PDB file of C-alpha atoms and ligand atoms in Angstrom:
ATOM      1  CA  ARG A   1      77.829 -10.738 215.348  1.00  0.00           C
ATOM      2  CA  THR A   2      79.931  -9.910 212.828  1.00  0.00           C
ATOM      3  CA  GLY A   3      77.042  -9.778 209.950  1.00  0.00           C
ATOM      4  CA  ALA A   4      77.071  -6.199 210.256  1.00  0.00           C
ATOM      5  CA  LEU A   5      80.771  -5.880 208.290  1.00  0.00           C
ATOM      6  CA  ASN A   6      80.473  -8.569 206.363  1.00  0.00           C
ATOM      7  CA  GLU A   7      80.314  -7.373 202.622  1.00  0.00           C
ATOM      8  CA  SER A   8      80.918 -10.543 201.485  1.00  0.00           C
ATOM      9  CA  GLY A   9      78.138 -11.943 202.383  1.00  0.00           C
ATOM     10  CA  SER A  10      75.964 -10.013 200.267  1.00  0.00           C
ATOM     11  CA  LYS A  11      73.754 -11.216 198.028  1.00  0.00           C
ATOM     12  CA  PRO A  12      74.210  -8.961 194.797  1.00  0.00           C
ATOM     13  CA  GLY A  13      72.437  -5.285 194.724  1.00  0.00           C
ATOM     14  CA  SER A  14      72.335  -5.518 198.496  1.00  0.00           C
ATOM     15  CA  MET A  15      74.954  -2.660 198.746  1.00  0.00           C
ATOM     16  CA  SER A  16      73.249  -0.142 199.959  1.00  0.00           C
ATOM     17  CA  ARG A  17      71.792  -2.517 202.909  1.00  0.00           C
ATOM     18  CA  TRP A  18      75.377  -3.349 203.450  1.00  0.00           C
ATOM     19  CA  ALA A  19      76.482   0.953 203.361  1.00  0.00           C
ATOM     20  CA  SER A  20      73.217   0.967 206.425  1.00  0.00           C
ATOM     21  CA  GLU A  21      74.004  -1.795 208.182  1.00  0.00           C
ATOM     22  CA  ARG A  22      78.050  -0.405 208.419  1.00  0.00           C
ATOM     23  CA  ALA A  23      76.712   3.202 208.826  1.00  0.00           C
ATOM     24  CA  ALA A  24      74.254   2.138 212.398  1.00  0.00           C
ATOM     25  CA  PHE A  25      77.319  -0.367 213.552  1.00  0.00           C
ATOM     26  CA  GLU A  26      79.153   3.254 213.305  1.00  0.00           C
ATOM     27  CA  ALA A  27      76.713   5.325 214.816  1.00  0.00           C
ATOM     28  CA  SER A  28      76.291   2.056 217.929  1.00  0.00           C
ATOM     29  CA  LEU A  29      80.080   1.849 217.601  1.00  0.00           C
ATOM     30  CA  ARG A  30      80.119   6.119 218.482  1.00  0.00           C
ATOM     31  CA  GLU A  31      77.444   5.152 221.362  1.00  0.00           C
ATOM     32  CA  ALA A  32      79.455   2.627 222.769  1.00  0.00           C
ATOM     33  CA  GLU A  33      81.836   4.374 224.843  1.00  0.00           C
ATOM     34  CA  GLN A  34      79.387   6.871 226.076  1.00  0.00           C
ATOM     35  CA  ARG A  35      76.841   3.629 227.222  1.00  0.00           C
ATOM     36  CA  GLY A  36      79.969   1.713 229.216  1.00  0.00           C
ATOM     37  CA  GLU A  37      80.048  -1.119 226.747  1.00  0.00           C
ATOM     38  CA  LEU A  38      83.879  -1.187 225.781  1.00  0.00           C
ATOM     39  CA  THR A  39      85.698  -3.056 228.405  1.00  0.00           C
ATOM     40  CA  VAL A  40      89.456  -4.603 228.661  1.00  0.00           C
ATOM     41  CA  CYS A  41      90.545  -8.048 229.413  1.00  0.00           C
ATOM     42  CA  TYR A  42      94.333  -8.676 230.677  1.00  0.00           C
ATOM     43  CA  GLN A  43      96.533 -11.481 229.089  1.00  0.00           C
ATOM     44  CA  PRO A  44      99.192 -12.673 231.091  1.00  0.00           C
ATOM     45  CA  ARG A  45     103.404 -12.008 229.890  1.00  0.00           C
ATOM     46  CA  VAL A  46     105.833 -14.275 231.590  1.00  0.00           C
ATOM     47  CA  ASP A  47     109.424 -15.206 231.357  1.00  0.00           C
ATOM     48  CA  ALA A  48     109.405 -17.946 229.603  1.00  0.00           C
ATOM     49  CA  ALA A  49     112.137 -20.091 231.284  1.00  0.00           C
ATOM     50  CA  ASP A  50     110.026 -20.452 234.844  1.00  0.00           C
ATOM     51  CA  SER A  51     106.768 -18.987 234.068  1.00  0.00           C
ATOM     52  CA  ALA A  52     107.038 -15.912 236.359  1.00  0.00           C
ATOM     53  CA  LEU A  53     104.425 -12.927 236.048  1.00  0.00           C
ATOM     54  CA  LEU A  54     106.572  -9.807 233.945  1.00  0.00           C
ATOM     55  CA  GLY A  55     103.489  -7.979 233.141  1.00  0.00           C
ATOM     56  CA  MET A  56     100.495  -7.931 231.076  1.00  0.00           C
ATOM     57  CA  GLU A  57      98.639  -7.073 227.349  1.00  0.00           C
ATOM     58  CA  CYS A  58      95.361  -4.950 227.808  1.00  0.00           C
ATOM     59  CA  LEU A  59      93.401  -5.617 225.195  1.00  0.00           C
ATOM     60  CA  VAL A  60      89.762  -3.877 224.304  1.00  0.00           C
ATOM     61  CA  ARG A  61      86.351  -5.707 223.985  1.00  0.00           C
ATOM     62  CA  TRP A  62      82.701  -4.406 223.325  1.00  0.00           C
ATOM     63  CA  ASN A  63      79.829  -5.620 224.437  1.00  0.00           C
ATOM     64  CA  HIS A  64      77.375  -5.234 222.016  1.00  0.00           C
ATOM     65  CA  PRO A  65      73.657  -5.545 223.540  1.00  0.00           C
ATOM     66  CA  LYS A  66      72.919  -7.454 220.149  1.00  0.00           C
ATOM     67  CA  PHE A  67      75.992  -8.769 218.486  1.00  0.00           C
ATOM     68  CA  GLY A  68      77.695  -9.858 222.233  1.00  0.00           C
ATOM     69  CA  CYS A  69      81.160  -9.642 222.578  1.00  0.00           C
ATOM     70  CA  VAL A  70      83.272  -8.146 219.337  1.00  0.00           C
ATOM     71  CA  PRO A  71      86.452  -8.671 218.902  1.00  0.00           C
ATOM     72  CA  PRO A  72      88.907  -5.765 218.487  1.00  0.00           C
ATOM     73  CA  ASP A  73      89.775  -7.362 214.986  1.00  0.00           C
ATOM     74  CA  GLN A  74      85.938  -6.378 214.232  1.00  0.00           C
ATOM     75  CA  PHE A  75      85.700  -2.917 215.385  1.00  0.00           C
ATOM     76  CA  ILE A  76      89.312  -1.369 215.358  1.00  0.00           C
ATOM     77  CA  PRO A  77      89.621  -1.085 211.195  1.00  0.00           C
ATOM     78  CA  LEU A  78      86.253   1.027 211.243  1.00  0.00           C
ATOM     79  CA  ALA A  79      87.424   2.783 214.394  1.00  0.00           C
ATOM     80  CA  GLU A  80      90.407   3.807 212.515  1.00  0.00           C
ATOM     81  CA  GLU A  81      88.174   4.474 209.577  1.00  0.00           C
ATOM     82  CA  THR A  82      86.263   7.350 211.324  1.00  0.00           C
ATOM     83  CA  GLY A  83      89.496   8.556 213.758  1.00  0.00           C
ATOM     84  CA  LEU A  84      87.346   7.067 216.880  1.00  0.00           C
ATOM     85  CA  ILE A  85      90.183   4.947 217.707  1.00  0.00           C
ATOM     86  CA  VAL A  86      91.520   7.959 219.630  1.00  0.00           C
ATOM     87  CA  SER A  87      89.063   8.482 221.827  1.00  0.00           C
ATOM     88  CA  ILE A  88      88.609   4.705 222.223  1.00  0.00           C
ATOM     89  CA  GLY A  89      92.571   4.419 222.544  1.00  0.00           C
ATOM     90  CA  GLU A  90      92.486   7.320 225.093  1.00  0.00           C
ATOM     91  CA  TRP A  91      89.945   5.089 227.211  1.00  0.00           C
ATOM     92  CA  VAL A  92      91.949   2.336 227.129  1.00  0.00           C
ATOM     93  CA  LEU A  93      95.079   4.079 227.794  1.00  0.00           C
ATOM     94  CA  ARG A  94      93.691   5.451 230.901  1.00  0.00           C
ATOM     95  CA  GLU A  95      92.013   2.295 232.117  1.00  0.00           C
ATOM     96  CA  ALA A  96      95.207   0.094 231.523  1.00  0.00           C
ATOM     97  CA  CYS A  97      97.075   2.913 233.931  1.00  0.00           C
ATOM     98  CA  THR A  98      94.356   3.399 236.468  1.00  0.00           C
ATOM     99  CA  GLN A  99      94.062  -0.639 237.048  1.00  0.00           C
ATOM    100  CA  THR A 100      97.967  -1.124 237.433  1.00  0.00           C
ATOM    101  CA  GLN A 101      98.089   1.155 239.366  1.00  0.00           C
ATOM    102  CA  ASN A 102      95.557  -0.163 241.585  1.00  0.00           C
ATOM    103  CA  TRP A 103      97.211  -3.827 241.352  1.00  0.00           C
ATOM    104  CA  ARG A 104     100.300  -1.790 242.428  1.00  0.00           C
ATOM    105  CA  ALA A 105      98.568  -0.427 245.897  1.00  0.00           C
ATOM    106  CA  GLN A 106      97.199  -4.001 246.200  1.00  0.00           C
ATOM    107  CA  GLY A 107     100.626  -5.294 246.327  1.00  0.00           C
ATOM    108  CA  TYR A 108     101.638  -6.330 242.797  1.00  0.00           C
ATOM    109  CA  PRO A 109     104.265  -3.464 242.059  1.00  0.00           C
ATOM    110  CA  ASN A 110     106.088  -5.632 239.084  1.00  0.00           C
ATOM    111  CA  ALA A 111     103.911  -6.209 236.689  1.00  0.00           C
ATOM    112  CA  ARG A 112     104.055  -3.847 233.514  1.00  0.00           C
ATOM    113  CA  VAL A 113     100.854  -3.219 231.378  1.00  0.00           C
ATOM    114  CA  SER A 114     101.434  -3.105 227.638  1.00  0.00           C
ATOM    115  CA  VAL A 115      98.542  -1.511 225.470  1.00  0.00           C
ATOM    116  CA  ASN A 116      98.422  -1.109 221.700  1.00  0.00           C
ATOM    117  CA  LEU A 117      98.420   1.786 219.426  1.00  0.00           C
ATOM    118  CA  SER A 118      96.991   1.788 216.107  1.00  0.00           C
ATOM    119  CA  ALA A 119      98.555   3.485 213.595  1.00  0.00           C
ATOM    120  CA  VAL A 120      95.855   6.746 213.543  1.00  0.00           C
ATOM    121  CA  GLN A 121      96.463   7.491 216.891  1.00  0.00           C
ATOM    122  CA  PHE A 122     100.488   6.665 216.461  1.00  0.00           C
ATOM    123  CA  GLN A 123     100.017   9.719 214.027  1.00  0.00           C
ATOM    124  CA  ASP A 124      97.778  11.680 216.455  1.00  0.00           C
ATOM    125  CA  ALA A 125      99.477  15.231 216.898  1.00  0.00           C
ATOM    126  CA  ASP A 126      98.285  15.366 220.899  1.00  0.00           C
ATOM    127  CA  LEU A 127      99.693  11.473 222.001  1.00  0.00           C
ATOM    128  CA  PHE A 128     102.301  12.976 223.380  1.00  0.00           C
ATOM    129  CA  GLY A 129      99.886  14.780 225.915  1.00  0.00           C
ATOM    130  CA  THR A 130      97.194  11.890 225.795  1.00  0.00           C
ATOM    131  CA  VAL A 131     100.303   9.789 226.895  1.00  0.00           C
ATOM    132  CA  GLN A 132     101.550  12.160 229.545  1.00  0.00           C
ATOM    133  CA  ARG A 133      97.847  12.094 231.266  1.00  0.00           C
ATOM    134  CA  ALA A 134      97.058   9.244 231.054  1.00  0.00           C
ATOM    135  CA  LEU A 135     100.342   8.430 233.546  1.00  0.00           C
ATOM    136  CA  GLY A 136      99.554  12.216 235.690  1.00  0.00           C
ATOM    137  CA  ASP A 137      95.921  11.180 236.204  1.00  0.00           C
ATOM    138  CA  SER A 138      96.722   7.604 237.390  1.00  0.00           C
ATOM    139  CA  GLY A 139      99.674   7.940 238.878  1.00  0.00           C
ATOM    140  CA  LEU A 140     101.241   5.046 237.215  1.00  0.00           C
ATOM    141  CA  PRO A 141     105.360   5.606 236.890  1.00  0.00           C
ATOM    142  CA  ALA A 142     106.120   5.253 233.204  1.00  0.00           C
ATOM    143  CA  GLU A 143     108.490   2.937 233.617  1.00  0.00           C
ATOM    144  CA  TRP A 144     105.459   0.526 234.397  1.00  0.00           C
ATOM    145  CA  LEU A 145     103.426   1.031 231.001  1.00  0.00           C
ATOM    146  CA  GLU A 146     104.547   0.296 227.498  1.00  0.00           C
ATOM    147  CA  LEU A 147     103.397   0.800 224.133  1.00  0.00           C
ATOM    148  CA  GLU A 148     102.997  -1.576 221.356  1.00  0.00           C
ATOM    149  CA  VAL A 149     102.919  -0.467 217.609  1.00  0.00           C
ATOM    150  CA  THR A 150     102.927  -2.496 214.947  1.00  0.00           C
ATOM    151  CA  GLU A 151     106.127  -3.167 212.762  1.00  0.00           C
ATOM    152  CA  SER A 152     103.640  -1.768 210.017  1.00  0.00           C
ATOM    153  CA  THR A 153     102.652   1.389 211.703  1.00  0.00           C
ATOM    154  CA  LEU A 154     106.592   1.913 212.069  1.00  0.00           C
ATOM    155  CA  MET A 155     107.840   1.847 208.456  1.00  0.00           C
ATOM    156  CA  GLY A 156     105.041   4.245 207.426  1.00  0.00           C
ATOM    157  CA  ASP A 157     107.207   7.547 207.532  1.00  0.00           C
ATOM    158  CA  PRO A 158     110.534   6.602 209.123  1.00  0.00           C
ATOM    159  CA  GLY A 159     111.961   9.580 210.138  1.00  0.00           C
ATOM    160  CA  ALA A 160     108.038  10.864 212.058  1.00  0.00           C
ATOM    161  CA  THR A 161     108.357   7.543 213.416  1.00  0.00           C
ATOM    162  CA  ALA A 162     111.371   8.196 214.806  1.00  0.00           C
ATOM    163  CA  LEU A 163     110.212  11.652 216.347  1.00  0.00           C
ATOM    164  CA  THR A 164     107.390  10.132 217.656  1.00  0.00           C
ATOM    165  CA  LEU A 165     108.931   7.314 218.998  1.00  0.00           C
ATOM    166  CA  GLU A 166     112.005   9.668 220.837  1.00  0.00           C
ATOM    167  CA  ASN A 167     108.912  11.967 222.337  1.00  0.00           C
ATOM    168  CA  LEU A 168     107.372   8.637 224.147  1.00  0.00           C
ATOM    169  CA  LYS A 169     110.634   7.589 225.125  1.00  0.00           C
ATOM    170  CA  SER A 170     111.405  10.855 226.875  1.00  0.00           C
ATOM    171  CA  LEU A 171     108.064  10.656 229.329  1.00  0.00           C
ATOM    172  CA  GLY A 172     109.978   7.108 230.615  1.00  0.00           C
ATOM    173  CA  VAL A 173     107.891   4.653 229.003  1.00  0.00           C
ATOM    174  CA  HIS A 174     108.512   1.475 227.472  1.00  0.00           C
ATOM    175  CA  LEU A 175     107.956   0.511 223.764  1.00  0.00           C
ATOM    176  CA  SER A 176     107.592  -2.298 221.713  1.00  0.00           C
ATOM    177  CA  ILE A 177     107.623  -3.577 218.330  1.00  0.00           C
ATOM    178  CA  ASP A 178     104.045  -5.674 218.191  1.00  0.00           C
ATOM    179  CA  ASP A 179     103.364  -8.605 215.323  1.00  0.00           C
ATOM    180  CA  PHE A 180     107.220  -8.656 214.510  1.00  0.00           C
ATOM    181  CA  GLY A 181     108.255 -10.550 211.603  1.00  0.00           C
ATOM    182  CA  THR A 182     105.154  -9.346 209.922  1.00  0.00           C
ATOM    183  CA  GLY A 183     106.103  -5.932 208.458  1.00  0.00           C
ATOM    184  CA  TYR A 184     109.043  -6.052 205.757  1.00  0.00           C
ATOM    185  CA  SER A 185     111.241  -3.685 208.501  1.00  0.00           C
ATOM    186  CA  SER A 186     113.975  -2.080 206.960  1.00  0.00           C
ATOM    187  CA  LEU A 187     117.111  -3.058 209.667  1.00  0.00           C
ATOM    188  CA  SER A 188     118.814   0.034 209.444  1.00  0.00           C
ATOM    189  CA  TYR A 189     115.343   2.036 210.529  1.00  0.00           C
ATOM    190  CA  LEU A 190     114.839  -0.394 213.490  1.00  0.00           C
ATOM    191  CA  LYS A 191     118.250   0.286 214.758  1.00  0.00           C
ATOM    192  CA  ARG A 192     117.628   4.102 215.017  1.00  0.00           C
ATOM    193  CA  PHE A 193     113.968   3.624 216.761  1.00  0.00           C
ATOM    194  CA  PRO A 194     114.413   3.426 220.279  1.00  0.00           C
ATOM    195  CA  VAL A 195     112.492   0.283 221.201  1.00  0.00           C
ATOM    196  CA  ASP A 196     112.788  -2.133 224.160  1.00  0.00           C
ATOM    197  CA  THR A 197     111.041  -5.766 223.147  1.00  0.00           C
ATOM    198  CA  LEU A 198     110.379  -7.498 219.535  1.00  0.00           C
ATOM    199  CA  LYS A 199     107.189  -9.106 220.220  1.00  0.00           C
ATOM    200  CA  ILE A 200     107.456 -12.032 217.595  1.00  0.00           C
ATOM    201  CA  ASP A 201     104.407 -12.483 215.661  1.00  0.00           C
ATOM    202  CA  ARG A 202     102.162 -15.225 216.430  1.00  0.00           C
ATOM    203  CA  THR A 203     101.917 -16.782 213.041  1.00  0.00           C
ATOM    204  CA  PHE A 204     105.798 -17.327 213.503  1.00  0.00           C
ATOM    205  CA  ILE A 205     105.310 -19.339 216.766  1.00  0.00           C
ATOM    206  CA  SER A 206     102.159 -21.552 216.245  1.00  0.00           C
ATOM    207  CA  GLU A 207     104.555 -22.819 212.856  1.00  0.00           C
ATOM    208  CA  LEU A 208     106.682 -24.512 215.774  1.00  0.00           C
ATOM    209  CA  LYS A 209     103.950 -26.992 215.750  1.00  0.00           C
ATOM    210  CA  GLN A 210     105.653 -27.874 212.526  1.00  0.00           C
ATOM    211  CA  GLU A 211     109.046 -28.917 213.305  1.00  0.00           C
ATOM    212  CA  GLU A 212     111.852 -27.985 211.680  1.00  0.00           C
ATOM    213  CA  HIS A 213     110.718 -25.286 209.505  1.00  0.00           C
ATOM    214  CA  GLY A 214     108.871 -22.938 211.972  1.00  0.00           C
ATOM    215  CA  GLU A 215     112.117 -23.129 214.523  1.00  0.00           C
ATOM    216  CA  LYS A 216     114.459 -21.984 211.788  1.00  0.00           C
ATOM    217  CA  LEU A 217     111.738 -18.782 210.622  1.00  0.00           C
ATOM    218  CA  VAL A 218     111.802 -18.371 214.917  1.00  0.00           C
ATOM    219  CA  ASP A 219     115.929 -19.154 214.776  1.00  0.00           C
ATOM    220  CA  ALA A 220     116.626 -16.194 212.423  1.00  0.00           C
ATOM    221  CA  ILE A 221     113.737 -13.815 213.974  1.00  0.00           C
ATOM    222  CA  LEU A 222     115.854 -14.618 217.014  1.00  0.00           C
ATOM    223  CA  ALA A 223     118.936 -14.160 215.472  1.00  0.00           C
ATOM    224  CA  MET A 224     117.627 -10.361 214.132  1.00  0.00           C
ATOM    225  CA  SER A 225     116.907  -9.205 217.760  1.00  0.00           C
ATOM    226  CA  ASP A 226     119.972 -10.390 218.974  1.00  0.00           C
ATOM    227  CA  GLY A 227     121.902  -8.233 216.142  1.00  0.00           C
ATOM    228  CA  LEU A 228     119.744  -5.085 217.346  1.00  0.00           C
ATOM    229  CA  LYS A 229     120.287  -6.020 221.025  1.00  0.00           C
ATOM    230  CA  LEU A 230     116.332  -6.266 221.412  1.00  0.00           C
ATOM    231  CA  PRO A 231     114.708  -8.653 224.255  1.00  0.00           C
ATOM    232  CA  VAL A 232     112.159 -10.761 222.146  1.00  0.00           C
ATOM    233  CA  THR A 233     108.259 -11.642 223.757  1.00  0.00           C
ATOM    234  CA  ALA A 234     106.896 -14.805 222.051  1.00  0.00           C
ATOM    235  CA  GLU A 235     102.714 -14.284 221.269  1.00  0.00           C
ATOM    236  CA  GLY A 236     101.008 -16.794 221.124  1.00  0.00           C
ATOM    237  CA  ILE A 237     102.222 -20.144 223.348  1.00  0.00           C
ATOM    238  CA  GLU A 238      99.689 -22.188 223.122  1.00  0.00           C
ATOM    239  CA  ASN A 239     101.093 -25.910 224.121  1.00  0.00           C
ATOM    240  CA  GLU A 240     103.932 -27.192 226.428  1.00  0.00           C
ATOM    241  CA  VAL A 241     105.138 -28.373 222.477  1.00  0.00           C
ATOM    242  CA  VAL A 242     105.201 -24.910 221.848  1.00  0.00           C
ATOM    243  CA  LEU A 243     106.723 -23.544 224.912  1.00  0.00           C
ATOM    244  CA  GLU A 244     109.530 -26.067 224.965  1.00  0.00           C
ATOM    245  CA  ALA A 245     110.806 -25.515 221.669  1.00  0.00           C
ATOM    246  CA  LEU A 246     111.162 -22.512 222.487  1.00  0.00           C
ATOM    247  CA  LYS A 247     112.891 -22.530 225.579  1.00  0.00           C
ATOM    248  CA  ARG A 248     116.044 -24.398 223.614  1.00  0.00           C
ATOM    249  CA  MET A 249     116.032 -21.700 221.165  1.00  0.00           C
ATOM    250  CA  GLY A 250     116.922 -19.132 223.711  1.00  0.00           C
ATOM    251  CA  LYS A 251     115.885 -16.507 226.344  1.00  0.00           C
ATOM    252  CA  MET A 252     112.731 -14.957 225.870  1.00  0.00           C
ATOM    253  CA  LYS A 253     109.177 -13.599 227.477  1.00  0.00           C
ATOM    254  CA  GLY A 254     105.904 -15.438 226.586  1.00  0.00           C
ATOM    255  CA  GLN A 255     102.571 -14.557 226.214  1.00  0.00           C
ATOM    256  CA  GLY A 256      99.539 -17.040 225.146  1.00  0.00           C
ATOM    257  CA  TYR A 257      96.522 -19.446 225.920  1.00  0.00           C
ATOM    258  CA  HIS A 258      99.101 -21.783 227.863  1.00  0.00           C
ATOM    259  CA  TYR A 259      99.607 -19.103 229.964  1.00  0.00           C
ATOM    260  CA  GLY A 260      96.023 -17.332 230.129  1.00  0.00           C
ATOM    261  CA  ARG A 261      93.730 -16.181 227.893  1.00  0.00           C
ATOM    262  CA  PRO A 262      92.829 -12.577 228.015  1.00  0.00           C
ATOM    263  CA  GLU A 263      89.904 -11.898 231.037  1.00  0.00           C
ATOM    264  CA  PRO A 264      88.236  -9.200 232.048  1.00  0.00           C
TER     265      PRO A 264
HETATM  266  P1  C2E B 301      97.738  -7.973 219.240  1.00  0.00           P
HETATM  267  O1  C2E B 301      98.029  -6.791 220.169  1.00  0.00           O
HETATM  268  O2  C2E B 301      99.239  -9.070 218.472  1.00  0.00           O
HETATM  269  O3  C2E B 301      97.519  -9.297 220.916  1.00  0.00           O
HETATM  270  C1  C2E B 301      97.429  -9.955 220.370  1.00  0.00           C
HETATM  271  C2  C2E B 301      96.221 -11.521 220.307  1.00  0.00           C
HETATM  272  O4  C2E B 301      96.242 -12.303 220.015  1.00  0.00           O
HETATM  273  C3  C2E B 301      94.949 -10.674 220.996  1.00  0.00           C
HETATM  274  O5  C2E B 301      93.645 -10.588 220.263  1.00  0.00           O
HETATM  275  C4  C2E B 301      95.242 -11.886 221.895  1.00  0.00           C
HETATM  276  O6  C2E B 301      93.833 -12.536 222.816  1.00  0.00           O
HETATM  277  C5  C2E B 301      95.736 -13.239 220.804  1.00  0.00           C
HETATM  278  N1  C2E B 301      96.265 -14.403 221.373  1.00  0.00           N
HETATM  279  C6  C2E B 301      97.288 -14.616 222.483  1.00  0.00           C
HETATM  280  N2  C2E B 301      97.592 -15.347 222.663  1.00  0.00           N
HETATM  281  C7  C2E B 301      96.682 -16.705 221.949  1.00  0.00           C
HETATM  282  C8  C2E B 301      97.433 -17.744 221.775  1.00  0.00           C
HETATM  283  O7  C2E B 301      97.758 -18.591 222.317  1.00  0.00           O
HETATM  284  N3  C2E B 301      96.612 -17.931 220.643  1.00  0.00           N
HETATM  285  C9  C2E B 301      95.552 -17.508 220.081  1.00  0.00           C
HETATM  286  N4  C2E B 301      95.105 -17.959 218.808  1.00  0.00           N
HETATM  287  N5  C2E B 301      95.314 -16.281 220.038  1.00  0.00           N
HETATM  288  C10 C2E B 301      96.153 -15.782 221.248  1.00  0.00           C
HETATM  289  P2  C2E B 301      92.931 -10.102 220.721  1.00  0.00           P
HETATM  290  O8  C2E B 301      92.454  -9.535 222.058  1.00  0.00           O
HETATM  291  O9  C2E B 301      91.560 -10.259 219.770  1.00  0.00           O
HETATM  292  O10 C2E B 301      93.631  -8.625 219.661  1.00  0.00           O
HETATM  293  C11 C2E B 301      93.442  -9.061 218.357  1.00  0.00           C
HETATM  294  C12 C2E B 301      94.495  -7.583 218.067  1.00  0.00           C
HETATM  295  O11 C2E B 301      93.189  -6.455 218.370  1.00  0.00           O
HETATM  296  C13 C2E B 301      95.466  -7.342 218.726  1.00  0.00           C
HETATM  297  O12 C2E B 301      96.198  -8.046 218.381  1.00  0.00           O
HETATM  298  C14 C2E B 301      95.888  -5.688 218.558  1.00  0.00           C
HETATM  299  O13 C2E B 301      96.056  -5.643 217.118  1.00  0.00           O
HETATM  300  C15 C2E B 301      94.066  -5.185 218.347  1.00  0.00           C
HETATM  301  N6  C2E B 301      93.716  -4.045 219.896  1.00  0.00           N
HETATM  302  C16 C2E B 301      93.558  -4.942 221.058  1.00  0.00           C
HETATM  303  N7  C2E B 301      93.207  -4.160 221.687  1.00  0.00           N
HETATM  304  C17 C2E B 301      93.306  -2.963 221.357  1.00  0.00           C
HETATM  305  C18 C2E B 301      93.205  -1.959 221.768  1.00  0.00           C
HETATM  306  O14 C2E B 301      93.020  -1.245 222.591  1.00  0.00           O
HETATM  307  N8  C2E B 301      94.038  -0.896 220.689  1.00  0.00           N
HETATM  308  C19 C2E B 301      94.114  -1.169 219.576  1.00  0.00           C
HETATM  309  N9  C2E B 301      94.314  -0.165 218.259  1.00  0.00           N
HETATM  310  N10 C2E B 301      94.186  -2.372 219.005  1.00  0.00           N
HETATM  311  C20 C2E B 301      94.130  -3.363 219.960  1.00  0.00           C
HETATM  312 MG1   MG B 302      99.557  -6.455 221.022  1.00  0.00          MG
HETATM  313 MG1   MG B 303     100.490  -9.284 218.290  1.00  0.00          MG
END
């Protein structure tokens, strides 16, 4: 289903075929939004201590007529290269805010929705306005929206990053650092950023299956979060073994297949 993008699978001399397939893929991504092929899923985020629901992460999907369900890893990079991510990201944000406000009206007022922002969106001059309009149009109070930015995005230009984060923060939204532990953060910059949560990358959490070595790594990350006085969410909790190891290590929020997969 992702053959259109798979350069490595090409035979010698098929570069032009790859390029034309890529162009076709780009064209269909452009149309996907208008044709209503983009959808979102939600994955629960819970308190690891008692599994109480705290919120959910909104994750985009592309229901391609030919390739089926295309996961974001397969089309977000192309959407970033082409700039399409800005309008796709805005659509996702509006969808998440509207749905969450509906859930609030139906009696689930205390769940915070988180939405991923790509590096390209983060640098978009109109990001502040986009978030402000999504909140205003949906009626969702800002405190129930969390924006996730990956650690590597934040480290691009720390001065500009701090300014963008402060602007977003002034709206009242929550901010989290996604895939934490993979982006070579500078602690002195991290301290300056007005973020609310660190999301420990799933690669570290899955290491917990492999006993001690994994625990030391996660412990080190938790010590860092402690120093920064930031709560953490562990991503990718897949089973009881991992969950029990995490519970021994401290208080945190959790997300992963153990609690629930992303669902429409
Ligand atoms: P992410 O933001 O770190 O999201 C978590 C990913 O881990 C999701 O993959 C989720 O399905 C997966 N996951 C959650 N729990 C488990 C688990 O227990 N085991 C395993 N193996 N995986 C788990 P997904 O939905 O394929 O998304 C991949 C990435 O694509 C996201 O990583 C995020 O960086 C990006 N993405 C998704 N939706 C959006 C979006 O709307 N906008 C942007 N810019 N990026 C998005
Ligand atoms: Mg995320
Ligand atoms: Mg992540």
